[in-house]
DNA sequence: TTGTATGCGTTATCAA
DNA sequence: TTGATAACGCATACAA
């Protein structure tokens, strides 16, 4: 592989000059420039970005931590990051933490030792203090998480509003007896969605009933169990709002197993607008979580702060949107 | 950020010694080792992997090219790669090509200039010659693609067998009138799956009929259209085999729209075992494409050839498996 | 077992 | 507008 040195020899100029035409950041006469370009071409020269990084103290890469590489949410966030980064000629180094604290920390350490110019982290297994300390070493933006000391660098979804919109969609179709299958309470997203649900109820003078609440864990199985538990209780309902789409799917399966005709006998609304939501039957009405946009925005914060791209507007909180499909029947 | 030099000063030893304890590849007395370790700890030293790479001509990273970051197929392949790589203490640099030749080539160029130790490529937009020439520069393995000159470094699925198994599953449930909705003919996977379908038919003395064939493009919409086209023709059928799960979903939606009761009135089998397959109603019987395993194996080839890990068995072609769910009724 | 010296392929600071 | 030359942080052959 040809080096800048060989290029300089062939072109009959100095190392410095070759470097200048590569980065075209200094004046070079048209004549020498073409000479150099020609030499590069002739040698099939490709810059060694490792060497560039060492010398310039810039890797033009941003490190990303996600839980898994598969899965809709992460996929779209990564897409948002990667697309935006590519437009800026930067690139992405991805690591996974599998929602395990030790793995997440070691992934972060790795990204730092790899000299990423900045970090985008999706994590809930690592504590606030650690994140704050990291952010003092290297520009860091957090997606789907809020840490007060880093508020400017946190991107999140207004989950409360999302929960509100979901339940409101049910109410507007005439439903009053609405059950709720929640995600784990210790997750803020999950908690906020429930709060939104309750606000929608209250605003329409519907009293919230404990009988109509089931606590799941965001996995499909608990949606299934949840529906069965809820129907075992005396309080009847005509609709269910679910903390996410997986559980909505589970509830749909359980309901169908009990012989219900969907959506006629039971209306359901999900949350996340997961990839499979439109493949469900009936196609699931749900809340879009703006995953792609959040990834894009995380990148924008970095482009602005680290790579000094101006005229970029930052938005830290995203508004969820209702995606209307066919899983809600008019009552 | 502390450097190896500062560590050596604090520990009162030479640069080389510090380097030795980092890589523990040479004898260092226990006494000096602890001295060095202590100094590292005190300074919060983290090795600069960029500098390591430049000096050692090894980046411990493998470059990966996929079409998109979201989507089940790519997700699982990347998972397979990343998991295997992490166990070996190597890491992954991911780029996307969006199925566009120019973008794919520039992504590959990028990975090379980034001095990856090896490449794992998922591409169908770039020609064989280009891939062969790349593979002479840097160890390259191809997933889901076959190039004769690089046969040892190609990982693929036995799509013909998959197509065979899918249709055979239908036949074994008593179906004889089986329609087929195919992917684009120019894609080898798609073509091979069809050939497998035809073999299953032939083996059971069922004549293949053009009336029962529809050519789609692997997207859900063409599954929908396909079903409508097929039912418009005079030849009747009780089952459909689809080139992939998306089209199967489309066909299911179309059938249901025509008032059919699934799977009683129509049996369907898909291909790929896409993430949403188990969320469909009825849950889709399909063919698993071993995406995760193919990603893992691609990595293994590199671990063996590039990183010299021995005792790794290589398998270039994967056997698809039938995943039985509820979308096939007994006739 | 430890230290010295050189090189990896660039960028960047000076001079010229 | 160009050219020497010193970093960048580490690995490694060679000496000691």
XYZ file of C-alpha atoms (C1' of nucleotides) in Angstrom:
694
model
C 0.000 0.000 0.000
C 1.448 3.290 -1.123
C 2.221 5.936 1.470
C 2.272 9.684 1.319
C 6.035 9.426 1.096
C 6.034 7.443 -2.112
C 3.538 9.849 -3.566
C 5.775 12.776 -2.726
C 8.735 11.089 -4.380
C 6.856 10.271 -7.555
C 5.433 13.753 -7.743
C 8.758 15.339 -6.934
C 7.442 17.386 -4.035
C 7.673 17.225 -0.270
C 5.588 15.256 2.164
C 3.982 18.408 3.415
C 2.753 19.360 0.000
C 1.091 16.031 -0.549
C -0.625 16.360 2.782
C -1.797 19.786 1.743
C -3.469 18.653 -1.416
C -5.136 15.810 0.466
C -6.686 18.117 2.976
C -6.755 21.137 0.708
C -6.547 23.435 3.654
C -3.595 25.481 2.402
C -2.658 27.128 -0.848
C -1.089 24.856 -3.413
C -0.405 25.895 -6.962
C -2.568 24.333 -9.580
C 0.450 22.850 -11.273
C 1.772 20.942 -8.277
C -1.700 19.932 -7.246
C -2.298 18.092 -10.481
C 1.164 16.554 -10.304
C 0.353 15.182 -6.870
C -3.100 14.019 -7.817
C -1.634 12.186 -10.761
C 0.964 10.494 -8.607
C -1.710 9.425 -6.145
C -3.763 7.995 -8.910
C -0.835 6.181 -10.420
C 0.049 4.542 -7.117
C -3.530 3.819 -6.151
C -2.861 5.754 -2.992
C -5.338 5.531 -0.122
C -4.769 7.613 2.968
C -4.177 5.625 6.135
C -6.814 6.988 8.421
C -5.193 5.439 11.463
C -2.111 7.523 10.912
C -4.221 10.548 10.193
C -6.017 10.064 13.456
C -2.863 9.708 15.458
C -1.369 12.837 13.992
C -4.451 14.986 14.038
C -5.979 13.677 17.238
C -9.262 13.269 15.403
C -10.763 9.963 14.406
C -13.861 11.298 12.696
C -15.748 8.515 14.325
C -18.447 8.478 16.921
C -18.939 5.532 19.189
C -22.388 4.118 19.736
C -23.613 1.794 22.427
C -26.856 -0.125 22.036
C -28.212 -3.200 23.771
C -28.575 -5.364 20.700
C -27.949 -5.033 17.012
C -31.246 -6.543 16.025
C -34.618 -5.185 16.987
C -36.650 -2.366 15.611
C -35.954 0.347 18.116
C -32.187 0.102 18.008
C -32.186 -0.506 14.292
C -33.962 2.710 13.520
C -31.905 4.714 15.951
C -28.720 3.402 14.414
C -30.109 4.174 10.990
C -30.751 7.734 12.062
C -27.252 8.064 13.414
C -25.514 6.435 10.505
C -27.322 8.374 7.819
C -26.650 11.695 9.437
C -23.050 10.819 10.100
C -22.382 9.691 6.573
C -23.624 12.976 5.204
C -21.014 14.661 7.354
C -18.303 12.236 6.297
C -17.945 10.836 9.753
C -18.540 7.277 10.758
C -19.930 5.044 13.402
C -18.387 2.423 15.639
C -21.023 0.259 17.211
C -20.790 -1.771 20.376
C -23.389 -3.720 22.290
C -23.978 -4.032 25.994
C -26.783 -6.592 26.182
C -28.306 -4.560 29.011
C -25.577 -5.770 31.305
C -23.723 -3.225 33.400
C -20.301 -4.793 33.128
C -20.581 -5.279 29.400
C -21.849 -1.769 28.914
C -19.010 -0.274 30.860
C -16.414 -2.260 29.025
C -17.975 -1.259 25.731
C -17.753 2.377 26.719
C -14.156 1.944 27.797
C -13.441 0.400 24.472
C -14.967 3.286 22.564
C -12.913 5.737 24.559
C -9.683 3.857 24.036
C -10.598 3.785 20.381
C -10.430 7.552 20.519
C -13.902 8.237 19.238
C -14.529 11.943 18.941
C -17.838 11.558 20.746
C -20.236 8.986 22.178
C -23.907 8.215 21.713
C -25.168 5.952 24.460
C -28.363 3.965 24.836
C -28.178 2.437 28.233
C -30.211 1.823 31.313
C -27.874 -0.507 33.153
C -25.273 2.063 34.048
C -25.728 4.666 36.773
C -25.967 8.411 36.358
C -22.684 9.172 38.093
C -20.719 7.010 35.751
C -22.289 8.700 32.763
C -21.584 12.131 34.161
C -17.954 11.246 34.734
C -17.640 9.865 31.220
C -19.134 12.995 29.765
C -16.353 15.013 31.331
C -13.784 13.008 29.409
C -15.523 12.937 26.057
C -18.588 14.607 24.537
C -21.463 12.262 25.228
C -25.098 12.237 24.254
C -27.691 10.015 25.844
C -30.660 8.695 23.951
C -33.813 7.586 25.710
C -32.520 8.653 29.076
C -32.454 11.744 31.209
C -29.631 12.791 33.477
C -30.064 16.233 34.933
C -26.409 17.239 34.854
C -26.324 16.468 31.137
C -29.736 17.760 30.154
C -28.400 19.489 27.048
C -27.101 16.161 25.817
C -30.111 13.997 26.463
C -32.620 12.977 23.833
C -35.872 11.475 24.880
C -39.436 10.856 23.961
C -42.338 12.457 25.747
C -43.680 9.158 26.963
C -46.325 10.719 29.133
C -47.830 12.405 26.111
C -47.621 9.137 24.203
C -49.519 7.277 26.893
C -52.046 10.066 26.911
C -52.550 9.986 23.153
C -52.962 6.231 23.087
C -55.700 6.163 25.676
C -57.324 9.261 24.260
C -57.602 7.492 20.916
C -59.571 4.777 22.659
C -61.785 7.212 24.500
C -62.571 9.157 21.374
C -63.934 6.003 19.830
C -66.381 5.728 22.687
C -64.518 3.428 25.056
C -64.870 4.046 28.781
C -63.864 0.733 30.274
C -60.211 0.591 29.446
C -57.683 -1.836 30.834
C -53.963 -1.148 30.912
C -51.074 -3.567 30.552
C -47.953 -1.816 31.713
C -44.232 -2.356 31.331
C -41.977 -2.675 34.368
C -42.554 0.125 36.813
C -38.873 0.865 37.405
C -38.396 1.913 33.797
C -39.160 5.596 33.442
C -40.586 5.221 29.945
C -42.960 2.642 31.231
C -43.925 4.715 34.233
C -44.472 7.865 32.198
C -46.689 6.070 29.720
C -48.893 4.915 32.536
C -49.109 8.425 33.929
C -50.222 9.632 30.508
C -52.868 6.950 30.431
C -54.175 8.096 33.786
C -54.258 11.711 32.727
C -56.356 10.858 29.678
C -58.755 8.955 31.899
C -58.999 11.786 34.399
C -59.535 14.400 31.737
C -62.579 12.464 30.599
C -63.917 11.783 34.070
C -63.192 8.116 33.972
C -62.016 6.730 37.265
C -58.875 4.673 37.196
C -59.428 1.197 38.612
C -56.812 -1.140 39.965
C -58.776 -4.071 38.667
C -58.054 -2.941 35.178
C -54.318 -2.769 35.602
C -51.764 -5.464 34.906
C -48.050 -5.134 35.263
C -46.050 -6.876 32.551
C -42.413 -6.722 31.537
C -42.603 -5.434 27.950
C -42.375 -8.939 26.508
C -45.105 -10.549 24.460
C -45.713 -13.292 26.984
C -46.831 -10.918 29.691
C -49.327 -9.352 27.312
C -50.842 -12.777 26.876
C -50.923 -13.471 30.604
C -52.093 -9.965 31.272
C -55.175 -10.353 29.161
C -56.073 -13.608 30.833
C -55.618 -12.138 34.294
C -57.684 -9.105 33.454
C -60.588 -11.110 32.113
C -60.518 -13.307 35.190
C -61.413 -10.312 37.336
C -65.039 -9.171 37.577
C -64.552 -5.711 36.111
C -65.326 -5.740 32.408
C -63.631 -3.692 29.713
C -63.954 -3.077 25.989
C -60.454 -1.887 25.256
C -56.855 -2.265 26.363
C -53.985 0.148 26.146
C -50.608 -1.546 26.228
C -47.219 -0.236 27.302
C -45.701 -1.491 24.086
C -46.501 -3.361 20.889
C -45.121 -6.714 22.018
C -47.532 -6.892 24.887
C -50.324 -5.684 22.622
C -49.596 -8.620 20.345
C -49.659 -10.987 23.296
C -52.994 -9.610 24.425
C -54.397 -10.001 20.930
C -53.364 -13.622 20.811
C -54.912 -14.315 24.187
C -58.130 -12.569 23.252
C -58.403 -14.474 20.026
C -57.755 -17.685 21.876
C -60.730 -16.854 24.083
C -62.752 -16.602 20.891
C -62.974 -12.847 20.554
C -63.350 -11.182 17.219
C -60.880 -8.336 16.852
C -61.310 -5.435 16.840
C -65.081 -5.760 17.166
C -65.077 -7.386 20.589
C -61.960 -5.727 21.890
C -60.022 -2.655 20.870
C -56.300 -2.472 21.439
C -53.683 0.217 21.178
C -49.942 -0.346 21.439
C -46.865 1.779 21.809
C -43.614 2.099 19.817
C -44.797 1.453 16.283
C -42.567 -1.540 16.162
C -41.682 -3.045 12.804
C -44.213 -5.810 13.109
C -47.108 -3.567 14.174
C -48.460 -3.298 10.662
C -48.144 -7.050 10.213
C -50.446 -7.852 13.086
C -54.068 -8.700 12.516
C -55.795 -6.413 12.837
C -53.038 -3.963 11.995
C -52.132 -2.302 15.248
C -52.908 1.300 16.042
C -49.996 2.514 18.085
C -47.742 5.391 19.067
C -44.685 6.185 17.007
C -41.591 6.605 19.121
C -39.546 8.632 16.637
C -36.585 6.291 16.957
C -35.031 7.365 13.672
C -35.388 11.022 14.501
C -33.912 10.601 17.934
C -30.871 8.930 16.426
C -30.557 11.723 13.923
C -30.854 14.375 16.593
C -28.276 12.719 18.813
C -25.928 12.968 15.884
C -26.842 16.575 15.259
C -25.850 17.523 18.777
C -22.445 16.063 18.095
C -22.120 17.654 14.688
C -22.825 20.974 16.311
C -20.713 20.689 19.443
C -17.827 18.561 18.307
C -17.532 19.098 14.601
C -18.598 22.705 14.813
C -21.287 22.573 12.197
C -23.357 25.643 12.730
C -26.984 26.302 11.923
C -28.203 23.115 13.490
C -31.302 23.347 15.626
C -31.378 21.073 18.639
C -34.476 19.460 20.049
C -34.125 17.390 23.176
C -37.608 16.015 23.615
C -39.590 14.387 20.848
C -43.342 14.348 20.590
C -44.871 10.957 19.930
C -47.524 10.594 17.268
C -50.563 8.376 17.037
C -50.386 5.934 14.128
C -53.925 5.010 13.259
C -54.518 1.545 11.868
C -57.289 -0.962 12.416
C -57.164 -2.256 15.950
C -59.632 0.194 17.475
C -63.340 -0.264 16.844
C -65.946 2.402 17.410
C -68.040 1.625 20.454
C -4.971 11.459 28.981
C -1.949 9.691 30.315
C 0.451 8.074 27.901
C 2.725 5.117 28.172
C 5.555 7.557 28.685
C 4.114 9.075 31.811
C 3.458 5.628 33.171
C 7.065 4.637 32.583
C 8.290 7.730 34.399
C 6.071 7.218 37.391
C 6.985 3.558 37.590
C 10.637 4.296 37.068
C 11.029 1.919 34.174
C 11.412 2.228 30.419
C 8.775 2.638 27.769
C 9.402 -0.853 26.502
C 8.744 -2.402 29.859
C 5.409 -0.718 30.180
C 4.503 -1.923 26.728
C 5.472 -5.415 27.783
C 3.217 -5.570 30.774
C 0.351 -4.224 28.679
C 0.699 -6.964 26.131
C 2.251 -9.454 28.526
C 4.013 -11.153 25.694
C 7.473 -11.072 27.224
C 8.947 -11.885 30.581
C 8.644 -9.140 33.160
C 9.564 -9.631 36.790
C 6.701 -9.716 39.171
C 8.107 -6.745 41.032
C 8.263 -4.386 38.068
C 4.953 -5.637 36.757
C 3.144 -4.561 39.901
C 5.012 -1.272 39.903
C 3.817 -0.601 36.385
C 0.287 -1.744 37.039
C 0.149 0.550 40.025
C 1.391 3.495 38.020
C -1.205 2.808 35.322
C -3.897 2.675 37.894
C -2.744 5.853 39.549
C -2.766 7.747 36.287
C -5.971 6.188 35.046
C -4.045 5.104 32.015
C -5.952 3.822 28.993
C -4.030 2.551 25.994
C -4.509 4.554 22.820
C -5.604 1.921 20.400
C -5.039 4.189 17.439
C -1.371 4.392 18.293
C -1.276 0.676 18.937
C -2.720 0.058 15.523
C -0.277 2.291 13.769
C 2.691 0.687 15.437
C 1.558 -2.899 15.161
C -0.200 -2.686 11.837
C -3.174 -4.407 13.416
C -6.438 -2.714 14.218
C -8.230 -5.688 15.725
C -11.289 -4.572 13.890
C -13.246 -6.128 11.102
C -15.253 -4.025 8.734
C -18.802 -4.989 7.910
C -20.987 -3.826 5.070
C -24.744 -4.286 5.174
C -27.553 -2.636 3.281
C -29.375 -1.205 6.256
C -28.968 -1.175 9.987
C -32.580 -2.011 10.682
C -34.339 -5.128 9.516
C -34.299 -8.621 10.838
C -31.938 -10.293 8.444
C -29.117 -7.812 8.815
C -29.769 -7.430 12.505
C -29.249 -11.080 13.239
C -26.241 -11.350 10.999
C -24.624 -8.400 12.731
C -25.501 -9.946 16.074
C -23.769 -13.136 15.039
C -20.712 -11.230 13.960
C -20.541 -8.965 16.955
C -20.980 -11.671 19.549
C -18.318 -13.860 18.069
C -15.957 -10.950 17.641
C -16.372 -9.722 21.177
C -15.460 -13.111 22.547
C -12.228 -12.818 20.623
C -11.647 -9.277 21.812
C -11.945 -7.843 18.338
C -14.507 -5.372 17.210
C -16.759 -4.389 14.416
C -16.969 -1.316 12.233
C -20.264 -1.171 10.425
C -21.066 0.670 7.226
C -24.169 0.677 5.091
C -24.543 0.645 1.341
C -28.303 0.971 0.895
C -28.072 -1.499 -1.973
C -26.482 1.185 -4.105
C -23.330 0.330 -6.002
C -21.597 3.667 -5.522
C -22.381 3.794 -1.826
C -21.287 0.226 -1.329
C -17.989 0.815 -3.058
C -17.272 3.924 -1.094
C -18.142 2.114 2.109
C -15.679 -0.620 1.236
C -13.015 1.936 0.409
C -13.646 3.523 3.745
C -13.229 0.257 5.610
C -9.980 -0.375 3.821
C -8.608 3.059 4.526
C -9.650 2.470 8.110
C -7.199 -0.430 8.050
C -9.625 -3.104 9.107
C -7.901 -6.439 9.455
C -10.608 -8.105 7.417
C -13.948 -7.488 5.753
C -17.371 -9.127 5.931
C -19.533 -8.032 3.048
C -23.246 -8.392 2.378
C -23.775 -6.976 -1.024
C -25.532 -7.659 -4.249
C -24.965 -4.348 -5.970
C -21.281 -4.770 -6.617
C -19.839 -7.047 -9.309
C -17.791 -10.179 -8.802
C -14.615 -8.746 -10.300
C -14.555 -5.893 -7.859
C -14.976 -8.249 -4.941
C -12.230 -10.507 -6.201
C -9.855 -7.590 -6.543
C -10.715 -6.385 -3.042
C -10.086 -9.817 -1.631
C -6.549 -9.684 -2.950
C -5.898 -6.573 -0.891
C -7.551 -7.662 2.328
C -9.072 -10.879 3.675
C -12.722 -10.768 2.718
C -15.666 -12.980 3.422
C -18.946 -12.754 1.582
C -22.246 -13.556 3.223
C -25.281 -14.563 1.235
C -23.370 -14.530 -1.996
C -21.268 -16.896 -4.048
C -18.243 -15.937 -6.085
C -16.368 -18.902 -7.498
C -12.894 -17.462 -7.114
C -13.555 -16.901 -3.424
C -15.536 -20.025 -2.650
C -13.659 -20.657 0.599
C -14.751 -17.264 1.824
C -18.384 -17.368 0.898
C -21.171 -18.149 3.322
C -24.578 -18.918 2.009
C -27.847 -20.631 2.656
C -29.001 -23.626 0.714
C -32.000 -21.803 -0.668
C -32.970 -24.601 -2.984
C -33.355 -26.912 -0.029
C -35.330 -24.260 1.784
C -37.756 -23.897 -1.058
C -38.038 -27.632 -1.186
C -38.771 -27.968 2.528
C -41.394 -25.247 2.461
C -43.396 -26.803 -0.320
C -42.872 -30.273 1.065
C -44.427 -29.130 4.339
C -47.511 -28.160 2.383
C -47.626 -31.405 0.452
C -47.286 -33.484 3.576
C -50.403 -31.841 4.935
C -52.279 -33.057 1.904
C -52.054 -30.057 -0.383
C -51.676 -30.665 -4.103
C -52.799 -27.405 -5.620
C -50.076 -25.077 -4.516
C -49.467 -21.573 -5.796
C -46.116 -19.839 -5.588
C -45.334 -16.172 -5.106
C -41.724 -15.622 -6.003
C -39.148 -12.934 -5.362
C -37.349 -11.229 -8.244
C -35.930 -13.753 -10.650
C -32.518 -12.082 -10.966
C -31.757 -12.707 -7.322
C -30.130 -16.087 -6.909
C -31.752 -16.747 -3.537
C -35.098 -16.131 -5.052
C -34.367 -18.259 -8.062
C -33.051 -21.147 -5.994
C -36.066 -21.149 -3.719
C -38.300 -21.512 -6.715
C -36.227 -24.387 -8.027
C -36.605 -26.093 -4.665
C -40.339 -25.592 -4.833
C -40.431 -27.216 -8.242
C -38.372 -30.148 -7.092
C -40.750 -30.836 -4.219
C -43.638 -30.745 -6.659
C -41.919 -33.078 -9.106
C -40.959 -35.544 -6.416
C -44.614 -35.897 -5.539
C -45.852 -36.120 -9.095
C -47.512 -32.748 -9.044
C -47.194 -30.853 -12.295
C -45.973 -27.305 -12.039
C -48.436 -24.876 -13.583
C -47.696 -21.390 -14.811
C -51.136 -20.297 -13.739
C -50.111 -20.821 -10.156
C -47.027 -18.662 -10.332
C -46.734 -15.004 -9.539
C -43.564 -12.984 -9.636
C -43.242 -10.444 -6.828
C -40.361 -8.379 -5.553
C -39.986 -9.586 -1.953
C -42.065 -6.685 -0.614
C -45.340 -7.137 1.208
C -47.321 -5.281 -1.427
C -46.542 -7.783 -4.146
C -47.735 -10.597 -1.913
C -51.055 -8.825 -1.692
C -51.254 -8.227 -5.413
C -49.994 -11.716 -6.063
C -52.816 -13.336 -4.185
C -55.390 -11.256 -6.006
C -53.874 -12.077 -9.384
C -53.714 -15.758 -8.619
C -57.316 -15.973 -7.524
C -58.388 -14.117 -10.644
C -57.112 -17.004 -12.771
C -59.263 -20.105 -13.241
C -56.851 -22.565 -11.642
C -57.746 -23.121 -8.006
C -55.359 -23.777 -5.154
C -55.523 -24.540 -1.445
C -52.086 -23.362 -0.428
C -49.402 -20.820 -1.291
C -45.671 -20.978 -0.809
C -44.057 -17.575 -0.709
C -40.502 -16.516 -1.515
C -40.312 -14.684 1.784
C -42.321 -13.753 4.857
C -43.189 -10.228 3.747
C -44.992 -11.507 0.695
C -46.622 -14.203 2.792
C -48.002 -11.499 5.032
C -49.279 -9.603 2.028
C -50.981 -12.692 0.707
C -52.582 -13.333 4.081
C -53.988 -9.835 4.178
C -55.387 -10.155 0.679
C -56.937 -13.522 1.437
C -58.556 -12.244 4.579
C -59.882 -9.266 2.695
C -61.535 -11.682 0.322
C -63.215 -13.212 3.357
C -61.128 -16.329 3.779
C -60.639 -17.936 7.129
C -56.992 -18.701 7.734
C -55.553 -21.269 7.808
C -58.712 -23.309 7.209
C -59.428 -21.918 3.750
C -55.869 -21.294 2.720
C -52.526 -22.576 3.948
C -49.462 -20.437 3.654
C -45.769 -20.968 4.158
C -43.161 -18.224 4.135
C -39.391 -18.021 4.040
C -36.778 -16.343 6.268
C -38.364 -16.643 9.682
C -38.450 -12.907 9.877
C -38.905 -11.250 13.257
C -42.567 -10.602 12.695
C -43.406 -14.117 11.489
C -44.561 -15.246 14.905
C -46.639 -12.088 15.287
C -48.735 -12.788 12.232
C -52.146 -14.352 12.551
C -52.082 -17.212 12.160
C -48.472 -17.488 13.245
C -46.507 -18.161 10.109
C -44.871 -21.468 9.349
C -41.681 -20.606 7.559
C -38.079 -21.489 6.797
C -35.335 -20.286 9.089
C -32.493 -18.683 7.207
C -29.818 -19.100 9.883
C -28.885 -15.427 9.714
C -27.258 -15.415 13.125
C -25.236 -18.504 12.384
C -24.084 -17.178 9.044
C -22.810 -14.048 10.713
C -21.050 -16.133 13.316
C -19.474 -18.359 10.714
C -18.287 -15.425 8.624
C -16.491 -14.264 11.723
C -15.059 -17.691 12.371
C -13.459 -17.752 8.963
C -11.694 -14.545 9.852
C -10.715 -15.688 13.315
C -9.144 -18.700 11.732
C -7.425 -17.135 8.751
C -6.523 -13.714 10.038
C -6.233 -14.041 13.777
C -4.867 -17.552 13.577
C -7.252 -19.148 15.994
C -6.995 -22.831 15.379
C -9.513 -25.579 15.978
C -12.296 -23.744 14.222
C -14.442 -25.768 11.868
C -15.648 -23.934 8.806
C -18.976 -24.521 7.125
C -19.727 -22.574 3.982
C -23.269 -23.606 3.240
C -26.035 -23.597 5.818
C -29.029 -25.859 5.828
C -32.353 -24.108 6.295
C -34.866 -25.519 8.750
C -38.622 -25.621 8.717
C -40.183 -23.642 11.553
C -43.595 -25.096 12.153
C -46.286 -22.760 13.419
C -49.956 -22.465 12.625
C -50.382 -21.271 9.072
C -50.733 -24.669 7.427
C -53.989 -26.601 7.788
C -54.349 -30.272 7.109
C -56.269 -30.863 3.915
C 14.784 -9.299 32.589
C 15.280 -4.526 31.105
C 16.552 -0.427 28.215
C 17.636 2.094 23.690
C 16.503 3.378 19.341
C 13.822 3.299 15.346
C 9.686 3.182 12.690
C 4.458 3.205 11.722
C 2.027 7.226 8.118
C 0.258 11.223 8.957
C -0.327 16.409 10.514
C 1.422 20.713 11.817
C 4.927 24.215 13.000
C 8.474 26.688 11.355
C 11.462 28.586 7.968
C 12.640 29.554 3.501
C 3.693 28.528 -2.298
C 6.858 25.040 -0.692
C 10.114 22.136 2.261
C 12.372 20.326 6.690
C 11.376 18.394 10.756
C 9.254 17.504 14.995
C 5.406 15.455 17.060
C 1.361 11.703 17.736
C 1.597 7.058 21.252
C 2.945 2.871 20.847
C 5.547 -1.831 19.271
C 9.651 -4.137 18.512
C 14.443 -5.513 17.002
C 18.546 -5.235 19.061
C 21.679 -4.433 22.941
C 22.877 -4.721 27.413
